[in-house]
GROMACS .gro file of C-alpha atoms in nm:
model
  200
    1MET     CA    1 -13.501  -3.148  11.356
    2GLY     CA    2 -13.223  -3.346  11.262
    3LYS     CA    3 -13.213  -3.575  11.058
    4THR     CA    4 -13.008  -3.923  10.960
    5ALA     CA    5 -13.024  -4.129  10.675
    6VAL     CA    6 -12.919  -4.485  10.685
    7PHE     CA    7 -12.791  -4.698  10.372
    8THR     CA    8 -12.700  -5.083  10.378
    9ASP     CA    9 -12.602  -5.347  10.193
   10ILE     CA   10 -12.498  -5.124   9.884
   11HIS     CA   11 -12.279  -5.419   9.715
   12GLY     CA   12 -12.103  -5.236   9.509
   13ARG     CA   13 -12.385  -5.045   9.362
   14LEU     CA   14 -12.240  -4.704   9.263
   15THR     CA   15 -12.491  -4.526   9.046
   16ALA     CA   16 -12.822  -4.609   9.287
   17LEU     CA   17 -12.630  -4.516   9.619
   18GLN     CA   18 -12.543  -4.164   9.407
   19GLU     CA   19 -12.895  -4.117   9.326
   20LEU     CA   20 -13.020  -4.191   9.663
   21LEU     CA   21 -12.769  -3.950   9.816
   22ALA     CA   22 -12.882  -3.685   9.619
   23LEU     CA   23 -13.251  -3.696   9.751
   24VAL     CA   24 -13.084  -3.704  10.133
   25PRO     CA   25 -13.169  -3.354  10.325
   26PRO     CA   26 -12.793  -3.131  10.262
   27ASP     CA   27 -12.809  -3.153  10.676
   28ALA     CA   28 -12.869  -3.486  10.723
   29LYS     CA   29 -12.649  -3.716  10.973
   30LEU     CA   30 -12.520  -4.022  10.738
   31VAL     CA   31 -12.450  -4.386  10.866
   32PHE     CA   32 -12.351  -4.673  10.687
   33LEU     CA   33 -12.428  -5.025  10.783
   34GLY     CA   34 -12.171  -5.200  10.604
   35ASP     CA   35 -12.163  -5.451  10.287
   36TYR     CA   36 -12.041  -5.187  10.048
   37VAL     CA   37 -11.846  -5.435   9.827
   38ASP     CA   38 -11.937  -5.792   9.630
   39ARG     CA   39 -12.193  -5.865   9.389
   40GLY     CA   40 -12.236  -5.528   9.239
   41SER     CA   41 -11.957  -5.458   8.932
   42GLN     CA   42 -11.806  -5.130   9.145
   43SER     CA   43 -11.749  -5.203   9.467
   44ARG     CA   44 -11.435  -5.016   9.467
   45GLU     CA   45 -11.579  -4.726   9.311
   46VAL     CA   46 -11.834  -4.741   9.622
   47VAL     CA   47 -11.565  -4.760   9.908
   48ALA     CA   48 -11.425  -4.423   9.753
   49LEU     CA   49 -11.715  -4.239   9.767
   50VAL     CA   50 -11.818  -4.371  10.097
   51ARG     CA   51 -11.470  -4.292  10.275
   52ALA     CA   52 -11.475  -3.925  10.121
   53LEU     CA   53 -11.818  -3.858  10.267
   54PRO     CA   54 -11.715  -3.594  10.587
   55GLY     CA   55 -11.822  -3.679  10.950
   56ALA     CA   56 -12.022  -3.985  10.759
   57VAL     CA   57 -12.040  -4.290  11.040
   58CYS     CA   58 -11.888  -4.623  10.905
   59LEU     CA   59 -11.974  -4.992  10.975
   60ARG     CA   60 -11.846  -5.330  10.896
   61GLY     CA   61 -12.058  -5.549  10.725
   62ASN     CA   62 -11.976  -5.969  10.718
   63HIS     CA   63 -11.884  -5.913  10.337
   64GLU     CA   64 -11.604  -5.679  10.464
   65ASP     CA   65 -11.520  -5.885  10.712
   66MET     CA   66 -11.512  -6.252  10.490
   67LEU     CA   67 -11.312  -5.969  10.227
   68CYS     CA   68 -11.057  -5.961  10.529
   69ALA     CA   69 -11.021  -6.323  10.634
   70ASP     CA   70 -10.759  -6.526  10.632
   71ASP     CA   71 -10.895  -6.745  10.342
   72PRO     CA   72 -11.065  -6.599  10.042
   73ARG     CA   73 -11.299  -6.885   9.981
   74HIS     CA   74 -11.607  -6.833  10.110
   75TRP     CA   75 -11.558  -6.453  10.011
   76LEU     CA   76 -11.539  -6.552   9.621
   77SER     CA   77 -11.811  -6.773   9.657
   78ASN     CA   78 -12.034  -6.520   9.769
   79GLY     CA   79 -11.944  -6.230   9.513
   80GLY     CA   80 -11.598  -6.121   9.613
   81ALA     CA   81 -11.486  -6.180   9.231
   82SER     CA   82 -11.622  -5.866   9.115
   83THR     CA   83 -11.474  -5.673   9.392
   84ILE     CA   84 -11.141  -5.809   9.256
   85LEU     CA   85 -11.270  -5.758   8.863
   86SER     CA   86 -11.330  -5.366   9.048
   87TYR     CA   87 -10.968  -5.334   9.138
   88LYS     CA   88 -10.786  -5.427   8.807
   89ASP     CA   89 -10.690  -5.190   8.582
   90PRO     CA   90 -10.911  -5.214   8.264
   91LEU     CA   91 -10.687  -5.206   8.003
   92THR     CA   92 -10.396  -5.434   8.138
   93GLY     CA   93 -10.561  -5.622   8.417
   94ASP     CA   94 -10.319  -5.606   8.661
   95LEU     CA   95 -10.448  -5.630   9.023
   96ASP     CA   96 -10.404  -5.283   9.164
   97HIS     CA   97 -10.273  -5.392   9.524
   98VAL     CA   98 -10.227  -5.076   9.699
   99ALA     CA   99 -10.580  -4.954   9.672
  100LEU     CA  100 -10.663  -5.328   9.778
  101GLN     CA  101 -10.468  -5.287  10.102
  102HIS     CA  102 -10.588  -4.933  10.141
  103ASP     CA  103 -10.925  -4.993  10.206
  104VAL     CA  104 -10.866  -5.384  10.349
  105ALA     CA  105 -10.686  -5.144  10.647
  106TRP     CA  106 -11.018  -4.910  10.625
  107PHE     CA  107 -11.280  -5.199  10.691
  108LEU     CA  108 -11.024  -5.357  10.984
  109SER     CA  109 -11.063  -4.974  11.153
  110LEU     CA  110 -11.439  -4.949  11.112
  111PRO     CA  111 -11.683  -5.030  11.456
  112ARG     CA  112 -11.949  -5.281  11.454
  113VAL     CA  113 -12.178  -5.136  11.637
  114HIS     CA  114 -12.343  -4.716  11.663
  115SER     CA  115 -12.578  -4.565  11.880
  116ASP     CA  116 -12.735  -4.228  11.923
  117ALA     CA  117 -13.009  -4.087  12.175
  118HIS     CA  118 -13.273  -4.335  12.015
  119ARG     CA  119 -13.131  -4.599  11.816
  120VAL     CA  120 -12.921  -4.846  11.758
  121TYR     CA  121 -12.732  -4.908  11.420
  122VAL     CA  122 -12.568  -5.246  11.322
  123HIS     CA  123 -12.533  -5.476  11.043
  124ALA     CA  124 -12.721  -5.770  11.128
  125GLY     CA  125 -12.845  -5.729  11.450
  126VAL     CA  126 -12.741  -5.698  11.880
  127ALA     CA  127 -12.884  -5.895  12.162
  128PRO     CA  128 -13.018  -5.713  12.427
  129ALA     CA  129 -12.889  -5.892  12.774
  130LEU     CA  130 -12.548  -5.782  12.632
  131GLU     CA  131 -12.416  -5.435  12.667
  132LEU     CA  132 -12.303  -5.282  12.308
  133HIS     CA  133 -11.911  -5.303  12.335
  134GLN     CA  134 -12.002  -5.666  12.439
  135GLN     CA  135 -12.217  -5.795  12.141
  136PRO     CA  136 -12.038  -6.105  11.948
  137GLU     CA  137 -11.975  -6.070  11.622
  138SER     CA  138 -12.183  -6.399  11.535
  139ILE     CA  139 -12.529  -6.176  11.610
  140THR     CA  140 -12.329  -5.826  11.503
  141GLN     CA  141 -12.260  -5.954  11.131
  142TRP     CA  142 -12.431  -6.246  11.107
  143PHE     CA  143 -12.740  -6.263  11.266
  144ARG     CA  144 -13.099  -6.270  11.108
  145TYR     CA  145 -13.400  -6.183  11.266
  146SER     CA  146 -13.749  -6.324  11.207
  147ASP     CA  147 -13.959  -6.096  11.029
  148LYS     CA  148 -14.199  -6.040  11.298
  149ALA     CA  149 -13.903  -6.018  11.585
  150ASP     CA  150 -14.015  -5.679  11.718
  151ILE     CA  151 -13.706  -5.679  11.927
  152GLY     CA  152 -13.475  -5.323  12.031
  153TRP     CA  153 -13.207  -5.311  12.182
  154ARG     CA  154 -13.284  -5.168  12.610
  155ASP     CA  155 -13.509  -4.880  12.514
  156LYS     CA  156 -13.372  -4.793  12.193
  157HIS     CA  157 -13.471  -4.893  11.836
  158VAL     CA  158 -13.252  -5.110  11.628
  159VAL     CA  159 -13.171  -5.058  11.267
  160HIS     CA  160 -13.056  -5.304  11.084
  161GLY     CA  161 -12.939  -5.464  10.746
  162HIS     CA  162 -12.812  -5.822  10.573
  163THR     CA  163 -13.161  -5.985  10.607
  164PRO     CA  164 -13.297  -5.896  10.247
  165GLY     CA  165 -13.669  -5.770  10.297
  166ILE     CA  166 -13.751  -5.419  10.401
  167VAL     CA  167 -13.916  -5.470  10.813
  168ARG     CA  168 -14.053  -5.140  10.997
  169LEU     CA  169 -14.150  -5.226  11.289
  170ARG     CA  170 -14.193  -5.032  11.635
  171ASN     CA  171 -13.874  -5.134  11.855
  172ARG     CA  172 -13.650  -5.258  11.490
  173THR     CA  173 -13.572  -5.186  11.136
  174CYS     CA  174 -13.418  -5.352  10.833
  175LEU     CA  175 -13.341  -5.150  10.582
  176ASP     CA  176 -13.163  -5.389  10.350
  177GLY     CA  177 -13.411  -5.367  10.015
  178GLY     CA  178 -13.241  -5.678   9.858
  179LYS     CA  179 -13.206  -5.585   9.475
  180THR     CA  180 -13.363  -5.261   9.547
  181LEU     CA  181 -13.057  -5.049   9.710
  182THR     CA  182 -13.291  -4.856  10.019
  183CYS     CA  183 -13.201  -4.545  10.261
  184GLY     CA  184 -13.403  -4.475  10.590
  185ILE     CA  185 -13.461  -4.162  10.689
  186PHE     CA  186 -13.488  -4.050  11.034
  187ASP     CA  187 -13.607  -3.813  11.301
  188ASP     CA  188 -13.344  -3.745  11.540
  189ASP     CA  189 -13.582  -3.559  11.784
  190VAL     CA  190 -13.821  -3.881  11.779
  191PRO     CA  191 -13.736  -4.200  11.874
  192GLY     CA  192 -13.890  -4.465  11.653
  193GLY     CA  193 -13.813  -4.584  11.291
  194PRO     CA  194 -13.771  -4.401  10.980
  195VAL     CA  195 -14.026  -4.151  10.892
  196GLU     CA  196 -13.960  -4.194  10.471
  197LEU     CA  197 -13.796  -4.437  10.274
  198LEU     CA  198 -13.586  -4.388   9.976
  199TRP     CA  199 -13.517  -4.603   9.640
  200ALA     CA  200 -13.247  -4.660   9.352
   0.00000   0.00000   0.00000
Protein backbone atom coordinates (compact mmCIF):
# COMPACT_ATOMS: atom_id res chain seq x y z
CA MET A 1 0.00 0.00 0.00
CA GLY A 2 1.74 3.17 -1.23
CA LYS A 3 1.97 6.47 0.61
CA THR A 4 2.38 10.08 -0.51
CA ALA A 5 3.99 12.61 1.84
CA VAL A 6 3.05 16.23 1.16
CA PHE A 7 4.97 19.31 2.38
CA THR A 8 4.19 22.98 1.92
CA ASP A 9 5.25 26.45 3.05
CA ILE A 10 8.68 25.41 4.30
CA HIS A 11 9.95 28.99 4.20
CA GLY A 12 13.62 28.37 4.82
CA ARG A 13 13.19 26.06 7.83
CA LEU A 14 15.84 23.47 7.07
CA THR A 15 15.99 21.73 10.46
CA ALA A 16 12.22 21.23 10.63
CA LEU A 17 12.18 19.84 7.08
CA GLN A 18 14.98 17.42 7.90
CA GLU A 19 13.10 16.26 11.00
CA LEU A 20 9.94 15.61 8.99
CA LEU A 21 11.77 13.79 6.21
CA ALA A 22 13.25 11.45 8.81
CA LEU A 23 9.71 10.50 9.91
CA VAL A 24 8.31 9.83 6.44
CA PRO A 25 7.95 6.19 5.32
CA PRO A 26 11.06 5.40 3.26
CA ASP A 27 9.13 4.33 0.16
CA ALA A 28 6.68 7.27 0.16
CA LYS A 29 6.33 9.54 -2.84
CA LEU A 30 7.28 13.12 -1.91
CA VAL A 31 5.22 16.11 -3.06
CA PHE A 32 6.18 19.71 -2.28
CA LEU A 33 3.59 22.46 -2.76
CA GLY A 34 5.98 25.40 -2.95
CA ASP A 35 7.16 28.29 -0.78
CA TYR A 36 10.60 26.83 -0.13
CA VAL A 37 12.08 30.29 0.46
CA ASP A 38 11.71 33.49 2.53
CA ARG A 39 11.24 34.30 6.22
CA GLY A 40 13.44 31.50 7.58
CA SER A 41 17.24 31.76 7.60
CA GLN A 42 18.11 28.78 5.37
CA SER A 43 16.23 29.17 2.12
CA ARG A 44 19.23 28.27 -0.02
CA GLU A 45 19.83 25.10 1.98
CA VAL A 46 16.15 24.09 1.79
CA VAL A 47 16.17 24.47 -1.99
CA ALA A 48 19.37 22.43 -2.28
CA LEU A 49 17.90 19.63 -0.15
CA VAL A 50 14.60 19.49 -2.03
CA ARG A 51 16.32 19.57 -5.41
CA ALA A 52 18.48 16.61 -4.38
CA LEU A 53 15.54 14.35 -3.44
CA PRO A 54 15.15 11.74 -6.20
CA GLY A 55 11.69 11.50 -7.74
CA ALA A 56 10.15 14.30 -5.68
CA VAL A 57 7.28 16.26 -7.23
CA CYS A 58 7.97 19.97 -6.74
CA LEU A 59 5.47 22.74 -7.39
CA ARG A 60 6.00 26.49 -7.46
CA GLY A 61 4.58 28.67 -4.70
CA ASN A 62 3.70 32.35 -4.66
CA HIS A 63 6.93 33.20 -2.85
CA GLU A 64 8.93 31.71 -5.72
CA ASP A 65 6.79 33.80 -8.07
CA MET A 66 7.59 36.95 -6.10
CA LEU A 67 11.30 36.11 -6.09
CA CYS A 68 11.28 35.68 -9.88
CA ALA A 69 9.26 38.84 -10.59
CA ASP A 70 10.83 41.79 -12.41
CA ASP A 71 10.09 44.13 -9.50
CA PRO A 72 11.55 42.68 -6.25
CA ARG A 73 9.98 45.15 -3.82
CA HIS A 74 6.91 43.05 -2.99
CA TRP A 75 9.14 40.01 -2.49
CA LEU A 76 11.61 41.82 -0.24
CA SER A 77 8.79 43.08 1.96
CA ASN A 78 7.46 39.52 2.35
CA GLY A 79 10.53 37.78 3.74
CA GLY A 80 12.80 37.99 0.71
CA ALA A 81 15.60 39.72 2.60
CA SER A 82 16.29 36.56 4.60
CA THR A 83 16.56 34.61 1.35
CA ILE A 84 19.13 37.07 0.00
CA LEU A 85 21.16 36.61 3.18
CA SER A 86 21.16 32.83 2.74
CA TYR A 87 22.80 33.25 -0.69
CA LYS A 88 25.60 35.43 0.69
CA ASP A 89 29.06 34.22 1.62
CA PRO A 90 29.17 34.22 5.45
CA LEU A 91 32.75 35.53 5.45
CA THR A 92 32.79 38.10 2.65
CA GLY A 93 29.10 39.00 2.47
CA ASP A 94 29.21 38.66 -1.31
CA LEU A 95 26.03 37.45 -3.00
CA ASP A 96 26.43 34.16 -4.87
CA HIS A 97 24.70 35.31 -8.06
CA VAL A 98 25.42 32.06 -9.91
CA ALA A 99 23.75 29.90 -7.25
CA LEU A 100 20.76 32.24 -6.99
CA GLN A 101 20.22 32.32 -10.76
CA HIS A 102 20.58 28.55 -10.88
CA ASP A 103 17.74 28.21 -8.39
CA VAL A 104 15.64 30.91 -10.08
CA ALA A 105 15.81 28.91 -13.31
CA TRP A 106 14.59 25.87 -11.39
CA PHE A 107 11.70 27.81 -9.83
CA LEU A 108 10.59 29.00 -13.26
CA SER A 109 10.62 25.42 -14.56
CA LEU A 110 8.28 24.11 -11.85
CA PRO A 111 4.63 23.30 -12.55
CA ARG A 112 1.81 24.86 -10.55
CA VAL A 113 -0.50 21.83 -10.33
CA HIS A 114 -0.03 18.08 -9.98
CA SER A 115 -2.64 15.32 -9.83
CA ASP A 116 -2.80 11.59 -9.26
CA ALA A 117 -5.60 9.04 -9.11
CA HIS A 118 -7.30 10.54 -6.06
CA ARG A 119 -5.95 14.04 -5.44
CA VAL A 120 -5.00 17.39 -6.92
CA TYR A 121 -1.95 19.10 -5.38
CA VAL A 122 -1.52 22.87 -5.64
CA HIS A 123 0.03 25.68 -3.65
CA ALA A 124 -3.07 27.78 -3.00
CA GLY A 125 -6.21 26.49 -4.73
CA VAL A 126 -8.00 25.32 -7.86
CA ALA A 127 -11.23 26.43 -9.52
CA PRO A 128 -13.58 23.43 -9.92
CA ALA A 129 -15.13 24.81 -13.12
CA LEU A 130 -11.81 24.93 -14.99
CA GLU A 131 -9.60 22.15 -16.32
CA LEU A 132 -6.30 21.83 -14.49
CA HIS A 133 -4.30 23.16 -17.43
CA GLN A 134 -6.58 26.24 -17.53
CA GLN A 135 -6.12 27.28 -13.91
CA PRO A 136 -4.99 30.93 -13.63
CA GLU A 137 -2.07 31.86 -11.41
CA SER A 138 -4.38 34.10 -9.39
CA ILE A 139 -6.03 30.87 -8.17
CA THR A 140 -3.18 28.35 -8.03
CA GLN A 141 -0.73 30.74 -6.39
CA TRP A 142 -2.81 33.24 -4.41
CA PHE A 143 -6.36 32.00 -3.69
CA ARG A 144 -7.49 31.60 -0.09
CA TYR A 145 -10.32 29.23 0.81
CA SER A 146 -12.55 30.05 3.74
CA ASP A 147 -12.12 27.58 6.61
CA LYS A 148 -15.40 25.77 5.96
CA ALA A 149 -15.18 25.68 2.15
CA ASP A 150 -15.31 21.94 1.51
CA ILE A 151 -14.40 22.22 -2.17
CA GLY A 152 -12.49 19.63 -4.15
CA TRP A 153 -11.82 19.47 -7.87
CA ARG A 154 -14.40 17.34 -9.65
CA ASP A 155 -14.17 13.97 -7.85
CA LYS A 156 -10.68 14.54 -6.48
CA HIS A 157 -9.48 15.72 -3.08
CA VAL A 158 -7.53 19.01 -3.17
CA VAL A 159 -4.34 19.30 -1.10
CA HIS A 160 -2.86 22.77 -0.69
CA GLY A 161 -1.06 25.22 1.58
CA HIS A 162 -0.75 29.02 1.45
CA THR A 163 -3.54 29.75 3.96
CA PRO A 164 -2.16 29.33 7.52
CA GLY A 165 -4.09 26.77 9.56
CA ILE A 166 -4.53 23.02 9.23
CA VAL A 167 -7.88 22.13 7.67
CA ARG A 168 -9.08 18.55 7.11
CA LEU A 169 -12.37 18.25 5.23
CA ARG A 170 -13.92 15.57 3.07
CA ASN A 171 -12.90 17.24 -0.19
CA ARG A 172 -9.99 19.47 0.82
CA THR A 173 -6.92 19.49 3.06
CA CYS A 174 -4.80 22.53 3.92
CA LEU A 175 -1.35 21.70 5.29
CA ASP A 176 0.04 25.15 6.07
CA GLY A 177 0.84 24.84 9.75
CA GLY A 178 2.05 28.43 10.04
CA LYS A 179 4.87 28.53 12.58
CA THR A 180 4.91 24.72 12.75
CA LEU A 181 5.99 22.78 9.67
CA THR A 182 3.52 20.01 8.82
CA CYS A 183 3.56 16.97 6.55
CA GLY A 184 0.47 15.06 5.49
CA ILE A 185 0.74 11.32 4.79
CA PHE A 186 -1.82 10.10 2.25
CA ASP A 187 -2.82 6.55 1.32
CA ASP A 188 -2.36 6.14 -2.43
CA ASP A 189 -5.05 3.45 -2.65
CA VAL A 190 -7.78 5.31 -0.78
CA PRO A 191 -9.45 8.62 -1.76
CA GLY A 192 -9.63 11.46 0.70
CA GLY A 193 -7.50 13.32 3.15
CA PRO A 194 -4.35 12.44 5.09
CA VAL A 195 -4.19 9.33 7.24
CA GLU A 196 -1.54 10.96 9.42
CA LEU A 197 -0.10 14.39 10.15
CA LEU A 198 3.56 14.86 11.10
CA TRP A 199 4.82 18.00 12.86
CA ALA A 200 8.20 19.65 13.40
